[in-house]
Amino acid sequence: MKLTKEQLEEFEKEGYLFFPSLFSKEEINRVRDAVADLYAEDRPEIFREKDGVTPRTGFASHTYSEMFARLGRHPRMVTPVEQILGEDVYMHQYKVNGKKAFDGDVWQWHQDFGTWHRDDGMPEPRAMNIAVFLDEVNEFNGPLYIIPESHREGVVEAGHDLSTTSYPLWTLDNNKVKELVDQGGIVAPKGPPGSMLVFHGCLVHGSPPNMTPWDRVIVYLSLCAVSNHITKFNRPEYIAHRDFTPVQKLSDDCLLNDDVSGLPWPTEKTAS
Ligand code: SIN
Ligand code: MN
């Protein structure tokens, strides 16, 4: 999938691009079917909500689940980011966010690159998220809120919030959020399972709790330009990966075709 000149310009201006129904129902159902097994795992990669039970996010799922590995190597996800960054990319982080029916908690306003820079020593904002919806995302079930154009601010001041949710985050204060929203407004991309969203590492975003009976699972690949790899190793490897080798893409039909070798993840070579 190649982005057009207009799409590249839109990304630069707004900080995100949205592709409703990019993956077919058949493709996404295969990934969705792997979610229950993933969250049933008792391992440190699976963070629970404050109740200690409800899955909040599953890190590094591509390293132990074949179906999530296929998604992480899917050309429809990886190629647009390679194109925007202009070089090979490696997987900095991989997460499957549950936002479970009734119990999925808030994600406070933040920038991902703020964390990657402060905690992981990522030099430049030459990394971004590419997300795919495994469930329908609607206005009720905790959609992602993004502030268009906020990526142009670069890294903004943030405080380390260790208490609001079960997962520590560098979050923005309300005055800064108001200032950015006054300029750019808020959008909440909504769409059927299989919709894809790519957004700049400095784009400010968050999401409200899910008080509906509908789950809202979204998978996020955080892809970083290989030349921009992290320099600090404070967080566990399953949160900030140390394998800086380029993602090896599979064929476009890799979610449906079971004749795929090298799963879950083909390389363990760690750069210095
Ligand atoms: C995130 O920003 O890392 C997660 C937000 C969400 O899944 O709602
Ligand atoms: Mn984020």
PDB file of C-alpha atoms and ligand atoms in Angstrom:
ATOM      1  CA  MET A   1       0.000   0.000   0.000  1.00  0.00           C
ATOM      2  CA  LYS A   2       1.523   3.244  -1.146  1.00  0.00           C
ATOM      3  CA  LEU A   3       0.403   6.590   0.268  1.00  0.00           C
ATOM      4  CA  THR A   4      -0.400   9.288  -2.269  1.00  0.00           C
ATOM      5  CA  LYS A   5       1.218  12.730  -2.262  1.00  0.00           C
ATOM      6  CA  GLU A   6      -2.080  14.146  -0.895  1.00  0.00           C
ATOM      7  CA  GLN A   7      -2.114  11.607   1.947  1.00  0.00           C
ATOM      8  CA  LEU A   8       1.491  12.425   2.839  1.00  0.00           C
ATOM      9  CA  GLU A   9       0.619  16.132   2.915  1.00  0.00           C
ATOM     10  CA  GLU A  10      -2.456  15.458   5.041  1.00  0.00           C
ATOM     11  CA  PHE A  11      -0.353  13.431   7.480  1.00  0.00           C
ATOM     12  CA  GLU A  12       2.155  16.238   7.764  1.00  0.00           C
ATOM     13  CA  LYS A  13      -0.580  18.811   8.383  1.00  0.00           C
ATOM     14  CA  GLU A  14      -2.963  16.870  10.649  1.00  0.00           C
ATOM     15  CA  GLY A  15      -0.619  14.320  12.232  1.00  0.00           C
ATOM     16  CA  TYR A  16      -2.756  11.280  11.384  1.00  0.00           C
ATOM     17  CA  LEU A  17      -4.440   9.300   8.604  1.00  0.00           C
ATOM     18  CA  PHE A  18      -7.469   7.034   8.947  1.00  0.00           C
ATOM     19  CA  PHE A  19      -8.384   4.111   6.678  1.00  0.00           C
ATOM     20  CA  PRO A  20     -11.853   2.689   7.463  1.00  0.00           C
ATOM     21  CA  SER A  21     -12.263  -1.073   6.786  1.00  0.00           C
ATOM     22  CA  LEU A  22      -8.761  -1.556   5.389  1.00  0.00           C
ATOM     23  CA  PHE A  23      -8.720  -5.201   6.493  1.00  0.00           C
ATOM     24  CA  SER A  24     -11.569  -7.544   5.538  1.00  0.00           C
ATOM     25  CA  LYS A  25     -13.924  -9.135   8.081  1.00  0.00           C
ATOM     26  CA  GLU A  26     -12.373 -12.510   7.354  1.00  0.00           C
ATOM     27  CA  GLU A  27      -8.857 -11.234   8.029  1.00  0.00           C
ATOM     28  CA  ILE A  28      -9.732  -9.393  11.201  1.00  0.00           C
ATOM     29  CA  ASN A  29     -11.838 -12.255  12.593  1.00  0.00           C
ATOM     30  CA  ARG A  30      -8.751 -14.457  12.575  1.00  0.00           C
ATOM     31  CA  VAL A  31      -6.846 -11.933  14.669  1.00  0.00           C
ATOM     32  CA  ARG A  32      -9.858 -11.259  16.920  1.00  0.00           C
ATOM     33  CA  ASP A  33     -10.121 -15.001  17.585  1.00  0.00           C
ATOM     34  CA  ALA A  34      -6.606 -14.928  19.077  1.00  0.00           C
ATOM     35  CA  VAL A  35      -7.418 -12.267  21.702  1.00  0.00           C
ATOM     36  CA  ALA A  36      -8.996 -14.504  24.359  1.00  0.00           C
ATOM     37  CA  ASP A  37      -5.988 -16.853  24.408  1.00  0.00           C
ATOM     38  CA  LEU A  38      -3.624 -13.904  24.604  1.00  0.00           C
ATOM     39  CA  TYR A  39      -5.328 -12.348  27.626  1.00  0.00           C
ATOM     40  CA  ALA A  40      -5.664 -15.755  29.302  1.00  0.00           C
ATOM     41  CA  GLU A  41      -1.863 -15.932  29.523  1.00  0.00           C
ATOM     42  CA  ASP A  42      -0.433 -15.387  32.974  1.00  0.00           C
ATOM     43  CA  ARG A  43       2.716 -13.461  32.121  1.00  0.00           C
ATOM     44  CA  PRO A  44       4.235 -10.066  32.935  1.00  0.00           C
ATOM     45  CA  GLU A  45       3.532  -8.730  29.438  1.00  0.00           C
ATOM     46  CA  ILE A  46      -0.199  -8.623  30.222  1.00  0.00           C
ATOM     47  CA  PHE A  47      -1.088  -5.559  32.278  1.00  0.00           C
ATOM     48  CA  ARG A  48      -4.412  -5.676  34.121  1.00  0.00           C
ATOM     49  CA  GLU A  49      -6.645  -2.760  35.102  1.00  0.00           C
ATOM     50  CA  LYS A  50      -6.633  -1.587  38.712  1.00  0.00           C
ATOM     51  CA  ASP A  51      -8.981  -4.463  39.619  1.00  0.00           C
ATOM     52  CA  GLY A  52      -6.057  -6.806  38.918  1.00  0.00           C
ATOM     53  CA  VAL A  53      -8.160  -8.969  36.585  1.00  0.00           C
ATOM     54  CA  THR A  54      -9.402  -7.083  33.515  1.00  0.00           C
ATOM     55  CA  PRO A  55      -6.785  -7.074  30.728  1.00  0.00           C
ATOM     56  CA  ARG A  56      -5.690  -3.516  29.931  1.00  0.00           C
ATOM     57  CA  THR A  57      -2.858  -4.089  27.499  1.00  0.00           C
ATOM     58  CA  GLY A  58      -0.813  -7.015  26.222  1.00  0.00           C
ATOM     59  CA  PHE A  59       2.768  -6.094  25.348  1.00  0.00           C
ATOM     60  CA  ALA A  60       5.080  -7.805  22.844  1.00  0.00           C
ATOM     61  CA  SER A  61       2.297 -10.108  21.652  1.00  0.00           C
ATOM     62  CA  HIS A  62       4.113 -10.575  18.344  1.00  0.00           C
ATOM     63  CA  THR A  63       6.868 -12.484  20.141  1.00  0.00           C
ATOM     64  CA  TYR A  64       4.646 -15.276  21.466  1.00  0.00           C
ATOM     65  CA  SER A  65       1.449 -15.289  19.366  1.00  0.00           C
ATOM     66  CA  GLU A  66       1.618 -16.303  15.724  1.00  0.00           C
ATOM     67  CA  MET A  67      -1.464 -14.390  14.672  1.00  0.00           C
ATOM     68  CA  PHE A  68      -0.237 -11.169  16.281  1.00  0.00           C
ATOM     69  CA  ALA A  69       3.174 -11.702  14.701  1.00  0.00           C
ATOM     70  CA  ARG A  70       1.542 -11.917  11.283  1.00  0.00           C
ATOM     71  CA  LEU A  71      -0.251  -8.638  11.914  1.00  0.00           C
ATOM     72  CA  GLY A  72       3.010  -7.034  13.073  1.00  0.00           C
ATOM     73  CA  ARG A  73       4.650  -8.022   9.800  1.00  0.00           C
ATOM     74  CA  HIS A  74       1.716  -7.091   7.590  1.00  0.00           C
ATOM     75  CA  PRO A  75       2.698  -4.897   4.633  1.00  0.00           C
ATOM     76  CA  ARG A  76      -0.516  -2.852   4.898  1.00  0.00           C
ATOM     77  CA  MET A  77       0.678  -1.739   8.343  1.00  0.00           C
ATOM     78  CA  VAL A  78       4.432  -1.514   7.892  1.00  0.00           C
ATOM     79  CA  THR A  79       4.808  -0.033   4.390  1.00  0.00           C
ATOM     80  CA  PRO A  80       3.045   3.315   5.064  1.00  0.00           C
ATOM     81  CA  VAL A  81       5.331   3.947   8.047  1.00  0.00           C
ATOM     82  CA  GLU A  82       8.445   3.050   6.032  1.00  0.00           C
ATOM     83  CA  GLN A  83       7.242   5.488   3.412  1.00  0.00           C
ATOM     84  CA  ILE A  84       6.606   8.330   5.872  1.00  0.00           C
ATOM     85  CA  LEU A  85       9.923   7.816   7.685  1.00  0.00           C
ATOM     86  CA  GLY A  86      11.875   7.110   4.501  1.00  0.00           C
ATOM     87  CA  GLU A  87      13.799   4.095   5.805  1.00  0.00           C
ATOM     88  CA  ASP A  88      13.470   0.621   7.304  1.00  0.00           C
ATOM     89  CA  VAL A  89      11.641   0.405  10.609  1.00  0.00           C
ATOM     90  CA  TYR A  90      11.929  -1.840  13.661  1.00  0.00           C
ATOM     91  CA  MET A  91       9.290  -2.718  16.241  1.00  0.00           C
ATOM     92  CA  HIS A  92       9.815  -0.471  19.245  1.00  0.00           C
ATOM     93  CA  GLN A  93       6.628  -1.561  21.001  1.00  0.00           C
ATOM     94  CA  TYR A  94       3.639  -3.786  20.299  1.00  0.00           C
ATOM     95  CA  LYS A  95       0.470  -3.705  22.315  1.00  0.00           C
ATOM     96  CA  VAL A  96      -3.035  -5.115  22.261  1.00  0.00           C
ATOM     97  CA  ASN A  97      -5.263  -2.738  24.219  1.00  0.00           C
ATOM     98  CA  GLY A  98      -8.369  -4.333  25.657  1.00  0.00           C
ATOM     99  CA  LYS A  99     -10.585  -1.423  26.772  1.00  0.00           C
ATOM    100  CA  LYS A 100     -12.981  -4.095  27.983  1.00  0.00           C
ATOM    101  CA  ALA A 101     -16.746  -3.689  28.148  1.00  0.00           C
ATOM    102  CA  PHE A 102     -17.750  -1.891  31.399  1.00  0.00           C
ATOM    103  CA  ASP A 103     -14.238  -2.077  32.923  1.00  0.00           C
ATOM    104  CA  GLY A 104     -11.830  -0.598  30.338  1.00  0.00           C
ATOM    105  CA  ASP A 105     -10.227   2.408  32.019  1.00  0.00           C
ATOM    106  CA  VAL A 106      -9.145   5.850  30.783  1.00  0.00           C
ATOM    107  CA  TRP A 107      -5.868   6.618  28.944  1.00  0.00           C
ATOM    108  CA  GLN A 108      -4.947  10.126  30.042  1.00  0.00           C
ATOM    109  CA  TRP A 109      -3.870  12.801  27.551  1.00  0.00           C
ATOM    110  CA  HIS A 110      -0.302  12.090  26.414  1.00  0.00           C
ATOM    111  CA  GLN A 111       2.184  11.921  23.563  1.00  0.00           C
ATOM    112  CA  ASP A 112       3.855   8.570  22.936  1.00  0.00           C
ATOM    113  CA  PHE A 113       7.131  10.081  21.831  1.00  0.00           C
ATOM    114  CA  GLY A 114       7.273  11.975  25.143  1.00  0.00           C
ATOM    115  CA  THR A 115       7.606   8.602  26.890  1.00  0.00           C
ATOM    116  CA  TRP A 116       9.888   7.049  24.275  1.00  0.00           C
ATOM    117  CA  HIS A 117      12.209  10.067  24.543  1.00  0.00           C
ATOM    118  CA  ARG A 118      12.218  10.478  28.331  1.00  0.00           C
ATOM    119  CA  ASP A 119      12.193   6.823  29.369  1.00  0.00           C
ATOM    120  CA  ASP A 120      13.873   5.045  26.446  1.00  0.00           C
ATOM    121  CA  GLY A 121      16.237   7.716  25.082  1.00  0.00           C
ATOM    122  CA  MET A 122      14.738   7.671  21.602  1.00  0.00           C
ATOM    123  CA  PRO A 123      16.578  10.555  19.876  1.00  0.00           C
ATOM    124  CA  GLU A 124      14.002  12.010  17.453  1.00  0.00           C
ATOM    125  CA  PRO A 125      10.260  11.695  16.841  1.00  0.00           C
ATOM    126  CA  ARG A 126      10.986   9.420  13.892  1.00  0.00           C
ATOM    127  CA  ALA A 127       8.632   6.720  15.172  1.00  0.00           C
ATOM    128  CA  MET A 128       4.880   6.398  15.165  1.00  0.00           C
ATOM    129  CA  ASN A 129       1.877   4.263  15.937  1.00  0.00           C
ATOM    130  CA  ILE A 130      -0.078   2.331  13.420  1.00  0.00           C
ATOM    131  CA  ALA A 131      -3.239   0.882  14.918  1.00  0.00           C
ATOM    132  CA  VAL A 132      -5.894  -1.533  13.733  1.00  0.00           C
ATOM    133  CA  PHE A 133      -9.356  -1.942  15.261  1.00  0.00           C
ATOM    134  CA  LEU A 134     -10.313  -5.536  16.114  1.00  0.00           C
ATOM    135  CA  ASP A 135     -13.768  -4.427  17.259  1.00  0.00           C
ATOM    136  CA  GLU A 136     -16.065  -1.733  15.992  1.00  0.00           C
ATOM    137  CA  VAL A 137     -15.021   1.560  17.557  1.00  0.00           C
ATOM    138  CA  ASN A 138     -17.957   3.893  18.064  1.00  0.00           C
ATOM    139  CA  GLU A 139     -18.624   7.075  20.018  1.00  0.00           C
ATOM    140  CA  PHE A 140     -19.557   5.091  23.126  1.00  0.00           C
ATOM    141  CA  ASN A 141     -16.950   2.386  23.731  1.00  0.00           C
ATOM    142  CA  GLY A 142     -13.916   4.510  24.530  1.00  0.00           C
ATOM    143  CA  PRO A 143     -12.678   5.662  21.116  1.00  0.00           C
ATOM    144  CA  LEU A 144      -9.244   7.191  20.825  1.00  0.00           C
ATOM    145  CA  TYR A 145      -9.423  11.005  21.057  1.00  0.00           C
ATOM    146  CA  ILE A 146      -6.746  12.810  19.079  1.00  0.00           C
ATOM    147  CA  ILE A 147      -5.903  16.505  18.808  1.00  0.00           C
ATOM    148  CA  PRO A 148      -5.183  17.277  15.137  1.00  0.00           C
ATOM    149  CA  GLU A 149      -2.038  19.304  14.456  1.00  0.00           C
ATOM    150  CA  SER A 150      -0.750  18.868  18.037  1.00  0.00           C
ATOM    151  CA  HIS A 151       2.269  16.944  16.703  1.00  0.00           C
ATOM    152  CA  ARG A 152       3.675  20.253  15.465  1.00  0.00           C
ATOM    153  CA  GLU A 153       4.396  21.298  19.061  1.00  0.00           C
ATOM    154  CA  GLY A 154       7.160  18.707  19.415  1.00  0.00           C
ATOM    155  CA  VAL A 155       7.568  17.282  22.908  1.00  0.00           C
ATOM    156  CA  VAL A 156       5.479  19.236  25.418  1.00  0.00           C
ATOM    157  CA  GLU A 157       5.902  19.352  29.171  1.00  0.00           C
ATOM    158  CA  ALA A 158       4.400  16.429  31.019  1.00  0.00           C
ATOM    159  CA  GLY A 159       4.208  14.944  34.486  1.00  0.00           C
ATOM    160  CA  HIS A 160       4.711  11.285  35.357  1.00  0.00           C
ATOM    161  CA  ASP A 161       1.308   9.997  36.411  1.00  0.00           C
ATOM    162  CA  LEU A 162       1.814   6.868  38.491  1.00  0.00           C
ATOM    163  CA  SER A 163      -1.578   6.715  40.143  1.00  0.00           C
ATOM    164  CA  THR A 164      -4.554   7.383  37.871  1.00  0.00           C
ATOM    165  CA  THR A 165      -4.464   3.984  36.161  1.00  0.00           C
ATOM    166  CA  SER A 166      -2.517   0.754  36.545  1.00  0.00           C
ATOM    167  CA  TYR A 167      -0.047   1.876  33.876  1.00  0.00           C
ATOM    168  CA  PRO A 168       2.392   4.817  34.406  1.00  0.00           C
ATOM    169  CA  LEU A 169       2.213   7.535  31.781  1.00  0.00           C
ATOM    170  CA  TRP A 170       3.736  10.974  31.098  1.00  0.00           C
ATOM    171  CA  THR A 171       0.577  13.076  30.943  1.00  0.00           C
ATOM    172  CA  LEU A 172      -0.208  16.664  29.923  1.00  0.00           C
ATOM    173  CA  ASP A 173      -1.745  19.221  32.214  1.00  0.00           C
ATOM    174  CA  ASN A 174      -5.244  20.547  31.543  1.00  0.00           C
ATOM    175  CA  ASN A 175      -4.128  24.044  30.519  1.00  0.00           C
ATOM    176  CA  LYS A 176      -1.884  22.645  27.795  1.00  0.00           C
ATOM    177  CA  VAL A 177      -4.647  20.328  26.558  1.00  0.00           C
ATOM    178  CA  LYS A 178      -7.066  23.270  26.424  1.00  0.00           C
ATOM    179  CA  GLU A 179      -4.586  25.364  24.453  1.00  0.00           C
ATOM    180  CA  LEU A 180      -4.044  22.571  21.914  1.00  0.00           C
ATOM    181  CA  VAL A 181      -7.750  21.756  21.614  1.00  0.00           C
ATOM    182  CA  ASP A 182      -8.536  25.457  21.069  1.00  0.00           C
ATOM    183  CA  GLN A 183      -6.204  25.287  18.068  1.00  0.00           C
ATOM    184  CA  GLY A 184      -6.883  21.835  16.607  1.00  0.00           C
ATOM    185  CA  GLY A 185     -10.157  20.557  18.101  1.00  0.00           C
ATOM    186  CA  ILE A 186     -10.670  16.871  18.891  1.00  0.00           C
ATOM    187  CA  VAL A 187     -11.424  14.010  16.524  1.00  0.00           C
ATOM    188  CA  ALA A 188     -12.279  10.435  17.432  1.00  0.00           C
ATOM    189  CA  PRO A 189     -11.792   8.095  14.461  1.00  0.00           C
ATOM    190  CA  LYS A 190     -14.630   5.583  14.453  1.00  0.00           C
ATOM    191  CA  GLY A 191     -15.232   2.618  12.213  1.00  0.00           C
ATOM    192  CA  PRO A 192     -15.749  -1.097  11.759  1.00  0.00           C
ATOM    193  CA  PRO A 193     -13.279  -3.803  12.748  1.00  0.00           C
ATOM    194  CA  GLY A 194     -10.372  -3.720  10.293  1.00  0.00           C
ATOM    195  CA  SER A 195     -10.080   0.078  10.233  1.00  0.00           C
ATOM    196  CA  MET A 196      -6.520   1.389  10.481  1.00  0.00           C
ATOM    197  CA  LEU A 197      -5.129   4.591  11.999  1.00  0.00           C
ATOM    198  CA  VAL A 198      -1.592   5.925  11.695  1.00  0.00           C
ATOM    199  CA  PHE A 199      -0.513   8.824  13.899  1.00  0.00           C
ATOM    200  CA  HIS A 200       2.616  10.848  14.559  1.00  0.00           C
ATOM    201  CA  GLY A 201       4.645  10.106  17.698  1.00  0.00           C
ATOM    202  CA  CYS A 202       4.052  13.643  19.008  1.00  0.00           C
ATOM    203  CA  LEU A 203       0.288  13.702  18.383  1.00  0.00           C
ATOM    204  CA  VAL A 204      -1.557  14.269  21.679  1.00  0.00           C
ATOM    205  CA  HIS A 205      -4.164  11.596  22.366  1.00  0.00           C
ATOM    206  CA  GLY A 206      -6.078   9.731  25.056  1.00  0.00           C
ATOM    207  CA  SER A 207      -9.326   7.826  25.510  1.00  0.00           C
ATOM    208  CA  PRO A 208     -12.230   7.762  27.969  1.00  0.00           C
ATOM    209  CA  PRO A 209     -13.335   4.715  29.980  1.00  0.00           C
ATOM    210  CA  ASN A 210     -15.587   2.154  28.316  1.00  0.00           C
ATOM    211  CA  MET A 211     -18.905   1.991  30.163  1.00  0.00           C
ATOM    212  CA  THR A 212     -20.687   0.126  27.366  1.00  0.00           C
ATOM    213  CA  PRO A 213     -21.294  -3.631  26.994  1.00  0.00           C
ATOM    214  CA  TRP A 214     -18.991  -3.595  23.939  1.00  0.00           C
ATOM    215  CA  ASP A 215     -15.286  -4.453  24.029  1.00  0.00           C
ATOM    216  CA  ARG A 216     -12.935  -2.161  22.121  1.00  0.00           C
ATOM    217  CA  VAL A 217      -9.757  -4.023  21.258  1.00  0.00           C
ATOM    218  CA  ILE A 218      -7.166  -2.057  19.266  1.00  0.00           C
ATOM    219  CA  VAL A 219      -3.707  -3.328  18.296  1.00  0.00           C
ATOM    220  CA  TYR A 220      -0.882  -0.754  18.192  1.00  0.00           C
ATOM    221  CA  LEU A 221       2.424  -1.241  16.446  1.00  0.00           C
ATOM    222  CA  SER A 222       4.954   1.438  17.406  1.00  0.00           C
ATOM    223  CA  LEU A 223       7.443   1.457  14.567  1.00  0.00           C
ATOM    224  CA  CYS A 224      10.716   3.393  14.743  1.00  0.00           C
ATOM    225  CA  ALA A 225      13.221   4.293  12.029  1.00  0.00           C
ATOM    226  CA  VAL A 226      16.143   1.877  12.415  1.00  0.00           C
ATOM    227  CA  SER A 227      18.675   4.753  12.581  1.00  0.00           C
ATOM    228  CA  ASN A 228      16.687   6.326  15.450  1.00  0.00           C
ATOM    229  CA  HIS A 229      16.780   3.368  17.848  1.00  0.00           C
ATOM    230  CA  ILE A 230      16.547   3.841  21.606  1.00  0.00           C
ATOM    231  CA  THR A 231      19.608   4.485  23.745  1.00  0.00           C
ATOM    232  CA  LYS A 232      18.359   3.852  27.297  1.00  0.00           C
ATOM    233  CA  PHE A 233      17.241   0.508  28.618  1.00  0.00           C
ATOM    234  CA  ASN A 234      15.302   1.368  31.752  1.00  0.00           C
ATOM    235  CA  ARG A 235      12.020  -0.309  30.921  1.00  0.00           C
ATOM    236  CA  PRO A 236      11.559  -4.049  30.470  1.00  0.00           C
ATOM    237  CA  GLU A 237      12.488  -5.378  27.054  1.00  0.00           C
ATOM    238  CA  TYR A 238       8.876  -6.415  26.427  1.00  0.00           C
ATOM    239  CA  ILE A 239       7.831  -2.729  26.681  1.00  0.00           C
ATOM    240  CA  ALA A 240      10.779  -1.102  24.841  1.00  0.00           C
ATOM    241  CA  HIS A 241      12.299  -3.643  22.486  1.00  0.00           C
ATOM    242  CA  ARG A 242      16.051  -4.021  21.944  1.00  0.00           C
ATOM    243  CA  ASP A 243      15.877  -5.816  18.604  1.00  0.00           C
ATOM    244  CA  PHE A 244      16.585  -3.033  16.104  1.00  0.00           C
ATOM    245  CA  THR A 245      16.570  -5.184  12.986  1.00  0.00           C
ATOM    246  CA  PRO A 246      14.052  -4.164  10.312  1.00  0.00           C
ATOM    247  CA  VAL A 247      10.597  -5.728  10.409  1.00  0.00           C
ATOM    248  CA  GLN A 248      10.497  -8.493   7.825  1.00  0.00           C
ATOM    249  CA  LYS A 249       7.241  -8.038   5.981  1.00  0.00           C
ATOM    250  CA  LEU A 250       5.069 -10.963   4.920  1.00  0.00           C
ATOM    251  CA  SER A 251       2.801 -11.165   1.884  1.00  0.00           C
ATOM    252  CA  ASP A 252      -0.458  -9.262   1.734  1.00  0.00           C
ATOM    253  CA  ASP A 253      -2.509 -12.434   2.305  1.00  0.00           C
ATOM    254  CA  CYS A 254      -0.553 -13.476   5.417  1.00  0.00           C
ATOM    255  CA  LEU A 255      -3.529 -13.330   7.781  1.00  0.00           C
ATOM    256  CA  LEU A 256      -5.464 -15.910   5.757  1.00  0.00           C
ATOM    257  CA  ASN A 257      -2.707 -18.036   4.281  1.00  0.00           C
ATOM    258  CA  ASP A 258      -1.301 -20.531   6.788  1.00  0.00           C
ATOM    259  CA  ASP A 259       1.748 -21.274   4.702  1.00  0.00           C
ATOM    260  CA  VAL A 260       3.883 -18.692   6.532  1.00  0.00           C
ATOM    261  CA  SER A 261       7.315 -19.565   7.829  1.00  0.00           C
ATOM    262  CA  GLY A 262       9.520 -17.903  10.447  1.00  0.00           C
ATOM    263  CA  LEU A 263       6.765 -17.230  12.979  1.00  0.00           C
ATOM    264  CA  PRO A 264       6.363 -15.765  15.412  1.00  0.00           C
ATOM    265  CA  TRP A 265       9.297 -13.383  14.926  1.00  0.00           C
ATOM    266  CA  PRO A 266      12.203 -14.193  12.633  1.00  0.00           C
ATOM    267  CA  THR A 267      15.170 -12.421  14.122  1.00  0.00           C
ATOM    268  CA  GLU A 268      16.706 -12.130  17.537  1.00  0.00           C
ATOM    269  CA  LYS A 269      19.786 -10.209  16.473  1.00  0.00           C
ATOM    270  CA  THR A 270      20.244  -7.307  18.894  1.00  0.00           C
ATOM    271  CA  ALA A 271      22.010  -4.170  17.766  1.00  0.00           C
ATOM    272  CA  SER A 272      24.575  -2.612  20.076  1.00  0.00           C
TER     273      SER A 272
HETATM  274  C1  SIN B   1      -2.415   4.561  24.096  1.00  0.00           C
HETATM  275  O1  SIN B   1      -2.462   5.726  23.834  1.00  0.00           O
HETATM  276  O2  SIN B   1      -1.308   4.023  24.247  1.00  0.00           O
HETATM  277  C2  SIN B   1      -3.659   3.756  24.222  1.00  0.00           C
HETATM  278  C3  SIN B   1      -4.907   4.465  24.024  1.00  0.00           C
HETATM  279  C4  SIN B   1      -6.063   3.565  23.822  1.00  0.00           C
HETATM  280  O3  SIN B   1      -5.898   2.402  23.418  1.00  0.00           O
HETATM  281  O4  SIN B   1      -7.183   4.007  24.009  1.00  0.00           O
HETATM  282 MN    MN B   2      -0.408   6.441  23.391  1.00  0.00          MN
END
